[in-house]
Tab-separated table of C-alpha atoms in Angstrom:
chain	number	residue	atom	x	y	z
A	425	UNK	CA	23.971	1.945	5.280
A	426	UNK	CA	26.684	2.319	2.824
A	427	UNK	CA	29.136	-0.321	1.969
A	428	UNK	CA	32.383	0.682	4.082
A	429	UNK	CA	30.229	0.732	7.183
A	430	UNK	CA	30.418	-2.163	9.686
A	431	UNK	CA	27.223	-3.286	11.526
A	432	UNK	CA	27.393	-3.283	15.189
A	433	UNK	CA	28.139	-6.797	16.439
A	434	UNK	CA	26.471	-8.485	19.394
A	435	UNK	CA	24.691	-11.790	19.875
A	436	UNK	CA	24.400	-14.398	16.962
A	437	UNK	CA	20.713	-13.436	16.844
A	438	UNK	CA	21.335	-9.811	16.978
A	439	UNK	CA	22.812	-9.400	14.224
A	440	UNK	CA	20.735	-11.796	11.726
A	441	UNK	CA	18.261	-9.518	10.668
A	442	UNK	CA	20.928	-6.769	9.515
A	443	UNK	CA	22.433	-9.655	7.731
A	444	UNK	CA	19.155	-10.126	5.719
A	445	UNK	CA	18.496	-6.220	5.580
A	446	UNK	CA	21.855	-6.528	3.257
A	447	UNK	CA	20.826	-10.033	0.562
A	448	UNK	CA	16.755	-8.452	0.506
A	449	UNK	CA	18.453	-6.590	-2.797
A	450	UNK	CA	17.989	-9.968	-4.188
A	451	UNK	CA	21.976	-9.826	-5.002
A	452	UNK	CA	23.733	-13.189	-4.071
A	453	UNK	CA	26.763	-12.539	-1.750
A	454	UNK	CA	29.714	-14.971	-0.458
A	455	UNK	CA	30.799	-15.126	2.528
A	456	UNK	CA	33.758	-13.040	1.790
A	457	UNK	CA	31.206	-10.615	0.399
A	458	UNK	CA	29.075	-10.613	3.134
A	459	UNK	CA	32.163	-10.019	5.876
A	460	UNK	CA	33.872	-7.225	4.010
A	461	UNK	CA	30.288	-5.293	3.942
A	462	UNK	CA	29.445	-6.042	7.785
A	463	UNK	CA	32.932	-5.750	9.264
A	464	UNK	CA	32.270	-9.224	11.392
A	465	UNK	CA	34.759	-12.064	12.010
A	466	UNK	CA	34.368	-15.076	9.701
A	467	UNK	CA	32.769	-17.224	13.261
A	468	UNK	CA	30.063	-14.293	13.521
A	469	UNK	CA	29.457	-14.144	9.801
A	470	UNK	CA	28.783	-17.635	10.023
A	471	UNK	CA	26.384	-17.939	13.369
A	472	UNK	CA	24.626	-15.428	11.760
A	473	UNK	CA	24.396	-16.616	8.303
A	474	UNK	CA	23.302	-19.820	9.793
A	475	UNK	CA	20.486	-19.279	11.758
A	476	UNK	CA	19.288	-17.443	8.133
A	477	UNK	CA	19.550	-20.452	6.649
A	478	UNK	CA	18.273	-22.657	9.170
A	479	UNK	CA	15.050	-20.893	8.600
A	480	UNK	CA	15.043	-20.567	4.760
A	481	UNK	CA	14.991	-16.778	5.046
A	482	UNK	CA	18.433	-16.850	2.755
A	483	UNK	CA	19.864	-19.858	0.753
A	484	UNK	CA	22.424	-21.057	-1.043
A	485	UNK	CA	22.443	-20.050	-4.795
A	486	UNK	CA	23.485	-22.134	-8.120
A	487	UNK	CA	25.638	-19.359	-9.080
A	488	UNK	CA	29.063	-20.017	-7.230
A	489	UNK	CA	31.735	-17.738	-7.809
A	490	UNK	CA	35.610	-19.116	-8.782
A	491	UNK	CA	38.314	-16.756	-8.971
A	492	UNK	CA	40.779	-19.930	-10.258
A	493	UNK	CA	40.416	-22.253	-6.844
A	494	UNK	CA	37.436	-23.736	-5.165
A	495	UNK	CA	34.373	-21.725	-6.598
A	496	UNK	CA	32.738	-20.130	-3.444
A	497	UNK	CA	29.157	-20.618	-2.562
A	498	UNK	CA	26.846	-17.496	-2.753
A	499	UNK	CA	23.959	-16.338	-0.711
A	500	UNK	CA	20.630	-14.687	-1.269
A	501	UNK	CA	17.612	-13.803	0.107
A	502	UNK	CA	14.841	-16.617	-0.559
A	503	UNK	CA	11.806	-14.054	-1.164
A	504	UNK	CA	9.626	-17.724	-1.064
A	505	UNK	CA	10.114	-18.368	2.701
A	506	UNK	CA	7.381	-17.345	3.553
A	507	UNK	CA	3.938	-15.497	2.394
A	508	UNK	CA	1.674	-12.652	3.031
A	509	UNK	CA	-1.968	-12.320	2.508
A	510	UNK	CA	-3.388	-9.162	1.171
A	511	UNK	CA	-6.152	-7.226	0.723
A	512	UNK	CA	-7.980	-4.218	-0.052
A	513	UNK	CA	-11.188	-3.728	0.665
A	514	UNK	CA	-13.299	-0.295	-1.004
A	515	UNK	CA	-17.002	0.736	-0.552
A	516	UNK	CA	-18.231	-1.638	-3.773
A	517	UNK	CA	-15.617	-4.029	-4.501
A	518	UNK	CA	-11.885	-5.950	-2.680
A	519	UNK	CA	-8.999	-7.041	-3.734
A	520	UNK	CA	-7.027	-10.204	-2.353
A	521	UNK	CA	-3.814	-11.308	-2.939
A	522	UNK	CA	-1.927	-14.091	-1.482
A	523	UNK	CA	2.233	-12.851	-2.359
A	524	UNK	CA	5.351	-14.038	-1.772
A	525	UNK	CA	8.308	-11.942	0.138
A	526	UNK	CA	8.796	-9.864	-3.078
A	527	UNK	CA	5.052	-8.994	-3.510
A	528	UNK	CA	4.999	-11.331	-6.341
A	529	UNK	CA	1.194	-12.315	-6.567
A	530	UNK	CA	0.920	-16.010	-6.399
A	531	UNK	CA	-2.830	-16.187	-6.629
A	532	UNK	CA	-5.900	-13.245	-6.007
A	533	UNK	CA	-9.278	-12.356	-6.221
A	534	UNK	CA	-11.094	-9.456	-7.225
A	535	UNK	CA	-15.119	-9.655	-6.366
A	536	UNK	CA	-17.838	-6.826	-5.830
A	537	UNK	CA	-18.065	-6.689	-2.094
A	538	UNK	CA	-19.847	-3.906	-0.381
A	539	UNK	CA	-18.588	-2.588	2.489
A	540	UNK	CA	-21.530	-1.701	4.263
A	541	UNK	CA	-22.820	-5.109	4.469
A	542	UNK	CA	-20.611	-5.023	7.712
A	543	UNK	CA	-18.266	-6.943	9.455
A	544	UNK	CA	-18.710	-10.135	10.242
A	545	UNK	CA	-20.000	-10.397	6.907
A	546	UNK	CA	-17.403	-8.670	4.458
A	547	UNK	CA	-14.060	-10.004	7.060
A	548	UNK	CA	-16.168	-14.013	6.520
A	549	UNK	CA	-16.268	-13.558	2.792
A	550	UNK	CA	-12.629	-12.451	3.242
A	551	UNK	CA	-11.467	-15.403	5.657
A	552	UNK	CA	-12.895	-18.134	3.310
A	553	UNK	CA	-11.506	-16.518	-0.064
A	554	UNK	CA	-8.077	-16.503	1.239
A	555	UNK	CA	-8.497	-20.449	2.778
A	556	UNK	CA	-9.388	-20.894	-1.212
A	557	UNK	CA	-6.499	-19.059	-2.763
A	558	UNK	CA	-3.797	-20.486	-0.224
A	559	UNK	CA	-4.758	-23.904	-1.655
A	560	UNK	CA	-4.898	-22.301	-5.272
A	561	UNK	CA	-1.065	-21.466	-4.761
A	562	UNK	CA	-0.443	-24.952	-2.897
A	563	UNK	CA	0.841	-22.889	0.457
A	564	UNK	CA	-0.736	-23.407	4.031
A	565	UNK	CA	-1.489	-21.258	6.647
A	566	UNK	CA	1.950	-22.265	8.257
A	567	UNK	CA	3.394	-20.638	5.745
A	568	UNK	CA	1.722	-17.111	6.054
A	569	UNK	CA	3.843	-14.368	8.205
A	570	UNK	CA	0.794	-12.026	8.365
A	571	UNK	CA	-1.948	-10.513	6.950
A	572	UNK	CA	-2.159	-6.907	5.651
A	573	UNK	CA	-5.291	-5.097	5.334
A	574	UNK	CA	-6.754	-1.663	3.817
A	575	UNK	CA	-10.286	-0.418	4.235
A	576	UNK	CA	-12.310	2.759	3.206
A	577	UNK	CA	-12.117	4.889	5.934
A	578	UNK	CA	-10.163	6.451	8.573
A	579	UNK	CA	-7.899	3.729	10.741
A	580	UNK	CA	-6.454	4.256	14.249
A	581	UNK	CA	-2.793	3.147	13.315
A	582	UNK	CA	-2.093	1.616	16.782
A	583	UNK	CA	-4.655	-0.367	17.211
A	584	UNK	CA	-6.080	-0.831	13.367
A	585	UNK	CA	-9.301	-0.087	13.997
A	586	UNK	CA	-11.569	1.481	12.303
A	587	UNK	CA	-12.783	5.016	14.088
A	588	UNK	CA	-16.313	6.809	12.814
A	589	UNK	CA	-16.217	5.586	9.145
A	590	UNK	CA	-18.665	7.267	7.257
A	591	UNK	CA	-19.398	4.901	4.800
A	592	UNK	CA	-18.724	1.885	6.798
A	593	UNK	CA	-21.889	1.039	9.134
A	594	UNK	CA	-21.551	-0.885	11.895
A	595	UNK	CA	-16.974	-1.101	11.764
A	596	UNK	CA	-16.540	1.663	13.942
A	597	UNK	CA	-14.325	0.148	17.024
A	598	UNK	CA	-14.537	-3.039	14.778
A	599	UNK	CA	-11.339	-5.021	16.509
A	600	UNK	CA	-10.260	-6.012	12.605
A	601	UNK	CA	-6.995	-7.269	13.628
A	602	UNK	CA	-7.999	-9.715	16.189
A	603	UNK	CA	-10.946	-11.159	14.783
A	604	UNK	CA	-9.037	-12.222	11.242
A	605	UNK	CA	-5.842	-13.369	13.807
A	606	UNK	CA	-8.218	-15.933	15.258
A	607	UNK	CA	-9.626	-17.163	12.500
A	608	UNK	CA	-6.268	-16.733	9.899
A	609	UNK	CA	-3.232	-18.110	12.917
A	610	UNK	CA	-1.153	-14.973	11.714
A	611	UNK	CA	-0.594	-11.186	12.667
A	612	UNK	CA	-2.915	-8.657	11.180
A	613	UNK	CA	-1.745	-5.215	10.177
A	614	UNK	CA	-4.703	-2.856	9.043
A	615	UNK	CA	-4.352	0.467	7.582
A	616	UNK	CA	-6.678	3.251	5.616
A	617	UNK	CA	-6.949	1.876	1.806
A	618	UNK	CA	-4.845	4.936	0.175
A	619	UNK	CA	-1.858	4.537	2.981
A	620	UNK	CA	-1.412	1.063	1.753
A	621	UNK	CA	-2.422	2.437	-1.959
A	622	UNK	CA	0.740	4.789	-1.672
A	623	UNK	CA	3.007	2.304	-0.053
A	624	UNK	CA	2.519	0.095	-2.639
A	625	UNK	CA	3.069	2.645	-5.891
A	626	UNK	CA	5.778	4.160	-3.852
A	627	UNK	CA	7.658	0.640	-3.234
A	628	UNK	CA	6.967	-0.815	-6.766
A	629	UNK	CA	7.908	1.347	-8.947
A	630	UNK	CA	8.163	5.453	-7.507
A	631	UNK	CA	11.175	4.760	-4.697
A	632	UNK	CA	13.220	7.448	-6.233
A	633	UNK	CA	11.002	9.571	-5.237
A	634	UNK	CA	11.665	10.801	-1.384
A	635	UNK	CA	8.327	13.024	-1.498
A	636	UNK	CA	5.196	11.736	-3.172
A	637	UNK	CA	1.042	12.112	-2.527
A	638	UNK	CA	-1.094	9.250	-3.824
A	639	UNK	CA	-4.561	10.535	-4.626
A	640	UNK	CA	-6.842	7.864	-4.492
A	641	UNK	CA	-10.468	9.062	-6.183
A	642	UNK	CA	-12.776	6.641	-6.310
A	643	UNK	CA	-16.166	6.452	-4.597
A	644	UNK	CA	-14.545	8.813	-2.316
A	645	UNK	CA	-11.433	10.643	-2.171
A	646	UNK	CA	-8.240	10.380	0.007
A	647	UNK	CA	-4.461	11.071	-0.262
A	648	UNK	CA	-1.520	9.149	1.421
A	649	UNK	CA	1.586	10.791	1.565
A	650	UNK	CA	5.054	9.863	1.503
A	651	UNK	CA	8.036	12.031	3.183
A	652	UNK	CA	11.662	11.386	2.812
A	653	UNK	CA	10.870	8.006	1.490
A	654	UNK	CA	8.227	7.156	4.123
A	655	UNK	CA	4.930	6.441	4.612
A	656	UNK	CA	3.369	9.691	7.204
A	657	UNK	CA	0.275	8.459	8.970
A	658	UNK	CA	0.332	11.675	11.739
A	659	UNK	CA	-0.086	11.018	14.957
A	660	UNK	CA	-3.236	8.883	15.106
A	661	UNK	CA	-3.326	7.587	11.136
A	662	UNK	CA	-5.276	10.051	10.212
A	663	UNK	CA	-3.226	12.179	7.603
A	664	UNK	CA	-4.083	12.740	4.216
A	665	UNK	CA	-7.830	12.565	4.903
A	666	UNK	CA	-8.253	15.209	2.067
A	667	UNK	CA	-11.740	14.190	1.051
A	668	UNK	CA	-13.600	16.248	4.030
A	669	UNK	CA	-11.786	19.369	3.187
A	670	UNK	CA	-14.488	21.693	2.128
A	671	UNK	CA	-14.481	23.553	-1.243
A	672	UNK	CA	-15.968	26.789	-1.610
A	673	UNK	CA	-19.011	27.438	-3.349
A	674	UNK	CA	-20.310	24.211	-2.314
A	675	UNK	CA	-21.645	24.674	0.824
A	676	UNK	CA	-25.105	23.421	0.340
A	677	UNK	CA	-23.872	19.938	-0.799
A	678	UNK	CA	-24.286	17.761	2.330
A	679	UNK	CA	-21.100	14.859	2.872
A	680	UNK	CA	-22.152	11.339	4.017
A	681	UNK	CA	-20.046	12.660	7.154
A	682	UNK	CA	-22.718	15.179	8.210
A	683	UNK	CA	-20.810	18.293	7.257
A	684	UNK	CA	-21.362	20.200	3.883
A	685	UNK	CA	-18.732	21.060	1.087
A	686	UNK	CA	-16.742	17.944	1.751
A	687	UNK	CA	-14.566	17.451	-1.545
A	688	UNK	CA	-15.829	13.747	-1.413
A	689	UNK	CA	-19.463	14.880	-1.649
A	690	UNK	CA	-18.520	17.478	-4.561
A	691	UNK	CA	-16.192	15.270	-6.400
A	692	UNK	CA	-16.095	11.706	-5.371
A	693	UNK	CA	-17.069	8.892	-7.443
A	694	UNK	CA	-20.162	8.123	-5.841
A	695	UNK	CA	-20.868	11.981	-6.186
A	696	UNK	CA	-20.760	11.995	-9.620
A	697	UNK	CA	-22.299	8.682	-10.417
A	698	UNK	CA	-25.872	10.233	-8.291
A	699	UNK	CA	-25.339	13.719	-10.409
A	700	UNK	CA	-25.184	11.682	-13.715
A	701	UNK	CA	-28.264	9.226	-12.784
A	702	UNK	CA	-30.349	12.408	-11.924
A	703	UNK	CA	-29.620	13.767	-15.309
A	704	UNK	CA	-30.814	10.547	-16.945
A	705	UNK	CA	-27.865	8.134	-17.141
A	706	UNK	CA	-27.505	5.027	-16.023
A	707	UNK	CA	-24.836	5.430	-13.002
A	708	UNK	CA	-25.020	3.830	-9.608
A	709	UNK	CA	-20.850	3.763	-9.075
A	710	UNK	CA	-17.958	5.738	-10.083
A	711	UNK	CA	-16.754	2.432	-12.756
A	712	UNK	CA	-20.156	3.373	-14.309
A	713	UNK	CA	-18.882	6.868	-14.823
A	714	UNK	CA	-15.648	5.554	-15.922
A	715	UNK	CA	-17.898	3.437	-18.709
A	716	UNK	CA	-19.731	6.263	-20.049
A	717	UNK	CA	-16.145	8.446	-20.688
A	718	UNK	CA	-14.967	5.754	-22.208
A	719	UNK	CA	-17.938	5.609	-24.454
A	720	UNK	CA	-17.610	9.273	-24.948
A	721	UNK	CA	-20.370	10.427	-22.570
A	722	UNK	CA	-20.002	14.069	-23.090
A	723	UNK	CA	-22.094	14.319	-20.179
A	724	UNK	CA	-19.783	12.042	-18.353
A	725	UNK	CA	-16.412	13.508	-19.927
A	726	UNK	CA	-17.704	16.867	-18.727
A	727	UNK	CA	-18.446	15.782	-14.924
A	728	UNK	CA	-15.307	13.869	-14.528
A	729	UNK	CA	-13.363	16.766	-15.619
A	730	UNK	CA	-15.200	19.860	-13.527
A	731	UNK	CA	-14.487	16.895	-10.674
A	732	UNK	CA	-10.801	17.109	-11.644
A	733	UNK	CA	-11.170	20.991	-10.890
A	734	UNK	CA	-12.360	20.972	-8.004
A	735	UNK	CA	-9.980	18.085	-6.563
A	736	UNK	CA	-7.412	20.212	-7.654
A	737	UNK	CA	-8.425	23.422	-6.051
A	738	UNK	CA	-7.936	21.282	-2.878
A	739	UNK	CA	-4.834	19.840	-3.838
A	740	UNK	CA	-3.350	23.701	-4.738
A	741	UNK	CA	-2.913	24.046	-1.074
A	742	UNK	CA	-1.650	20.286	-0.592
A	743	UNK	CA	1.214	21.672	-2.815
A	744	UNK	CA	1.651	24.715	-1.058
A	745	UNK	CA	1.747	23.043	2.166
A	746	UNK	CA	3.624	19.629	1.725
A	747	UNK	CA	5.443	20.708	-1.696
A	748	UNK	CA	5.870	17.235	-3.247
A	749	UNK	CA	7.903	16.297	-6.268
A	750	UNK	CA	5.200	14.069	-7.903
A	751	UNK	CA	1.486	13.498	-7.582
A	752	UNK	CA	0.261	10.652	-8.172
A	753	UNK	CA	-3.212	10.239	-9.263
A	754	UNK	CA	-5.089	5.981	-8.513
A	755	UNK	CA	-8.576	4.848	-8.248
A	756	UNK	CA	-11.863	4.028	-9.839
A	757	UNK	CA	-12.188	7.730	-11.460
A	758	UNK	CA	-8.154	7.552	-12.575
A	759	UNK	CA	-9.453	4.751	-15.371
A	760	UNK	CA	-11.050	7.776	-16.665
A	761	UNK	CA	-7.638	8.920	-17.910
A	762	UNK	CA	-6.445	12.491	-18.972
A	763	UNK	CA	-9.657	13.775	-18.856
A	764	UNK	CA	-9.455	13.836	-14.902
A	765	UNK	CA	-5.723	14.376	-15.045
A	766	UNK	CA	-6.279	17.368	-17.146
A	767	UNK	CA	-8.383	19.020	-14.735
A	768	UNK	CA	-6.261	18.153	-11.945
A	769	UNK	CA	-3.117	19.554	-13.553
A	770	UNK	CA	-5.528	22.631	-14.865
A	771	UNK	CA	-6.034	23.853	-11.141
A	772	UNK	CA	-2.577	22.855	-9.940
A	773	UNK	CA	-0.458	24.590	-12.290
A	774	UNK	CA	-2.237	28.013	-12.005
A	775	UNK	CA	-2.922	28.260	-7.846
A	776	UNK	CA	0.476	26.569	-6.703
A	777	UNK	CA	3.335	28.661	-5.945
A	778	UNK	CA	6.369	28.393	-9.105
A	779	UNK	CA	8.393	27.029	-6.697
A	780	UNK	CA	6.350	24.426	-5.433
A	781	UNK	CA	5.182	23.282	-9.166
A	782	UNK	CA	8.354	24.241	-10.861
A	783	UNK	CA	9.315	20.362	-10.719
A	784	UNK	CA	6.091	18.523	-9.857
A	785	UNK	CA	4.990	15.611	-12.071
A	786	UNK	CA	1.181	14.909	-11.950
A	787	UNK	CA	0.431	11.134	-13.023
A	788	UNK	CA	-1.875	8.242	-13.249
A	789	UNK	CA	-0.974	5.028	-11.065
A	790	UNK	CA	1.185	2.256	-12.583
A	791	UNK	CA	-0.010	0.073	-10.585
A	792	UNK	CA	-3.799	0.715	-10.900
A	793	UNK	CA	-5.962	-1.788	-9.063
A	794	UNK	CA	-3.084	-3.791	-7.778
A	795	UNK	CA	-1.410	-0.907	-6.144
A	796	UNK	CA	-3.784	-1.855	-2.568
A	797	UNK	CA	-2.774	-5.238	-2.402
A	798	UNK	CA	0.747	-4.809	-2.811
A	799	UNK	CA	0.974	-2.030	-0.344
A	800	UNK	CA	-0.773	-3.954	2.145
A	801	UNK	CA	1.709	-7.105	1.845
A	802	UNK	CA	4.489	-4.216	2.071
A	803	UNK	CA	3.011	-3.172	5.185
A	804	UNK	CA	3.592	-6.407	6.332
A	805	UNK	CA	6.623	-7.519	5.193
A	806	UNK	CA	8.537	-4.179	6.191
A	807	UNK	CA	7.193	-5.410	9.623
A	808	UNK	CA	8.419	-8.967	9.426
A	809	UNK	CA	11.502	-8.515	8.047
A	810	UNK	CA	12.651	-5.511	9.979
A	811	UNK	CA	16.268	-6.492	11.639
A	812	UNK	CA	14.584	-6.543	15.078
A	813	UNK	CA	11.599	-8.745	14.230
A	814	UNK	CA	14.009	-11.386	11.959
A	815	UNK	CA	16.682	-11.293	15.550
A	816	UNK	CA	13.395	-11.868	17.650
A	817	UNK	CA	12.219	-14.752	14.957
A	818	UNK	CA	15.720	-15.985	15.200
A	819	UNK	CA	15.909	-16.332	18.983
A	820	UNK	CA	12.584	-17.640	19.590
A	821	UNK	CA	13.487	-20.815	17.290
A	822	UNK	CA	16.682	-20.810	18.961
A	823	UNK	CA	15.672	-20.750	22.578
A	824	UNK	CA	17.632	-17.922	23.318
């Protein structure tokens, strides 16, 4: 939307959640302001702008602006309104975050949690953590718009459920969001743990970037992908699923998912951690592996770089294919640094077509750990504060 375009009028409720689209820069606005950008008559302006304020989605701001009369009151966007719980769950340990409308973590947890313990159990651990870190941060569960939630393993996008997880036992048809909706009072968005691990780098800190691949390599390995500035989940949320891609050469290594030469099986972090312990170190997860590189394991150093290889190799044709302008490279195995990087890049460089590398950046997260959690409360607030859902919010309250 550019500035000299007016938004398309309509009810008072209509047209509150464009209002909002506008202030969520975090700029504050007059009135004036805020009429020359949407083209609306001061009475429209004002219907709108109140129904904003009559739900503390936008207030008024200290910083009024005088230009030698009255000063005027400004606007903007109160990113405390409301609050999102967030977490990501991976095989061995989660992740949960309670944010504010910014992503701005106001309290979390990090805890080893395996995921194959189930359910029930791993979704009650989750439940009772968040009860404890909403009275950390002194909100309620009145306050919390919804609930965003990444797991380990392939998610139907419609229905956020998880569908033949491999290393998930007993999830499969798991009805995730209704089971934390009763128990949490809020709406539950669930999504495959790199999606929201690529919404999150992408929305922090990559956004100039219209076309990106996350490449999360931890016990496993996955990809999300993000085209012309958005998240692409295919057409049932399973895109990006890069870690059962078979490499060649490998085809007597047998996957957790029953076929053999899955890239997860060859280069995963749980992969490499059972290679290591058979050679005599101590490695039961991919952090372990990260331990001993850091430590100078040649051993270790060695592995995690043959594994950056061999992800690449798969990744050659991702390039090919998608031809993104930056890769970017999160997970367990990532806190390995430039070792896996440098066999990543190795591959890349030297398969790719020139064109397709001739600008490509290959890098480590920013974000690291965190980048789960904040994708998942983007995944939710993108929802909630989408100009549809805000009218809706607005016209409930309103009785309209």
């Amino acid at each position: 939307m550019t500035e000299s375009t007016p938004i398309d009028t309509g009810s008072s409720a209509t047209g509150a959640g464009a209002l909002l689209s506008i202030l969520r820069d975090g700029r504050p606005r007059t009135r004036a302001e805020l009429a020359q950008l949407t083209g609306w008559a001061r009475s429209t302006l004002s219907l709108r702008l109140d129904a904003l304020l009559n739900q503390r989605w936008v207030v008024p701001t200290d910083g009024a602006i005088s230009s030698g009369g009255r000063p005027a009151t400004t606007f903007a966007f109160n990113q405390s309104a409301r609050i999102v719980l967030a977490a990501d769950l991976g095989v061995t340990h989660a992740r949960l975050a309670v944010t504010d409308l910014a992503t701005m973590v106001l309290a979390e947890r990090s805890a080893e949690l395996p995921i194959d313990r189930g359910p029930v159990h791993v979704l009650t651990w989750l439940v009772g953590t968040f009860h404890e870190l909403l009275a950390e941060c002194g909100r309620d569960a009145g306050d919390v718009c919804g609930i965003g939630v990444g797991l380990p393993g392939p998610v139907e996008h419609d229905t956020g459920k998880p569908v033949n997880p491999p290393i998930m036992p007993g999830w499969d048809r798991f009805a995730v969001p209704e089971w934390l909706g009763e128990r949490l009072g809020a709406p539950v968005l669930v999504d495959n743990d790199v999606n929201i691990m690529a919404l999150g780098e992408y929305w922090a800190v990559r956004s100039q970037v219209e076309h990106m691949i996350f490449v999360k390599i931890g016990t496993g390995v996955g990809c999300g992908i993000i085209s012309e500035g958005r998240l692409h989940r295919g057409a049932q949320g399973a895109a990006g699923d890069i870690g059962h891609i078979r490499v060649p050469s490998f085809e007597d290594v047998t996957c957790r998912c029953g076929n053999t030469g899955c890239l997860e099986a060859v280069a995963g972090g749980g992969a490499l951690a059972a290679r290591l312990r058979a050679a005599g170190e101590d490695t039961s997860v991919s952090r372990d592996v990260v331990h001993l590189v850091r430590a100078g394991n040649i051993r270790a150093v060695q592995a995690v770089r043959q594994a950056g290889r061999e992800i690449g190799t798969v990744l050659a044709s991702v390039v090919n294919f998608f031809n993104p302008s930056l890769i970017v490279v999160g997970g367990d195995l990532a806190e390995a640094g430039e070792h896996l990087l440098a066999g990543i890049r190795e591959v890349i460089y030297s398969r790719s077509l020139p064109l397709a590398t001739q600008h490509l950046g290959i890098l480590a997260s920013e974000l690291g750990d965190r980048a789960g959690v904040t994708g998942a409360a983007v995944m939710v607030i993108e929802q909630v504060l989408a100009p549809e859902a805000v009218d809706q919010a607005v016209m409930a309250l309103s009785g309209g």
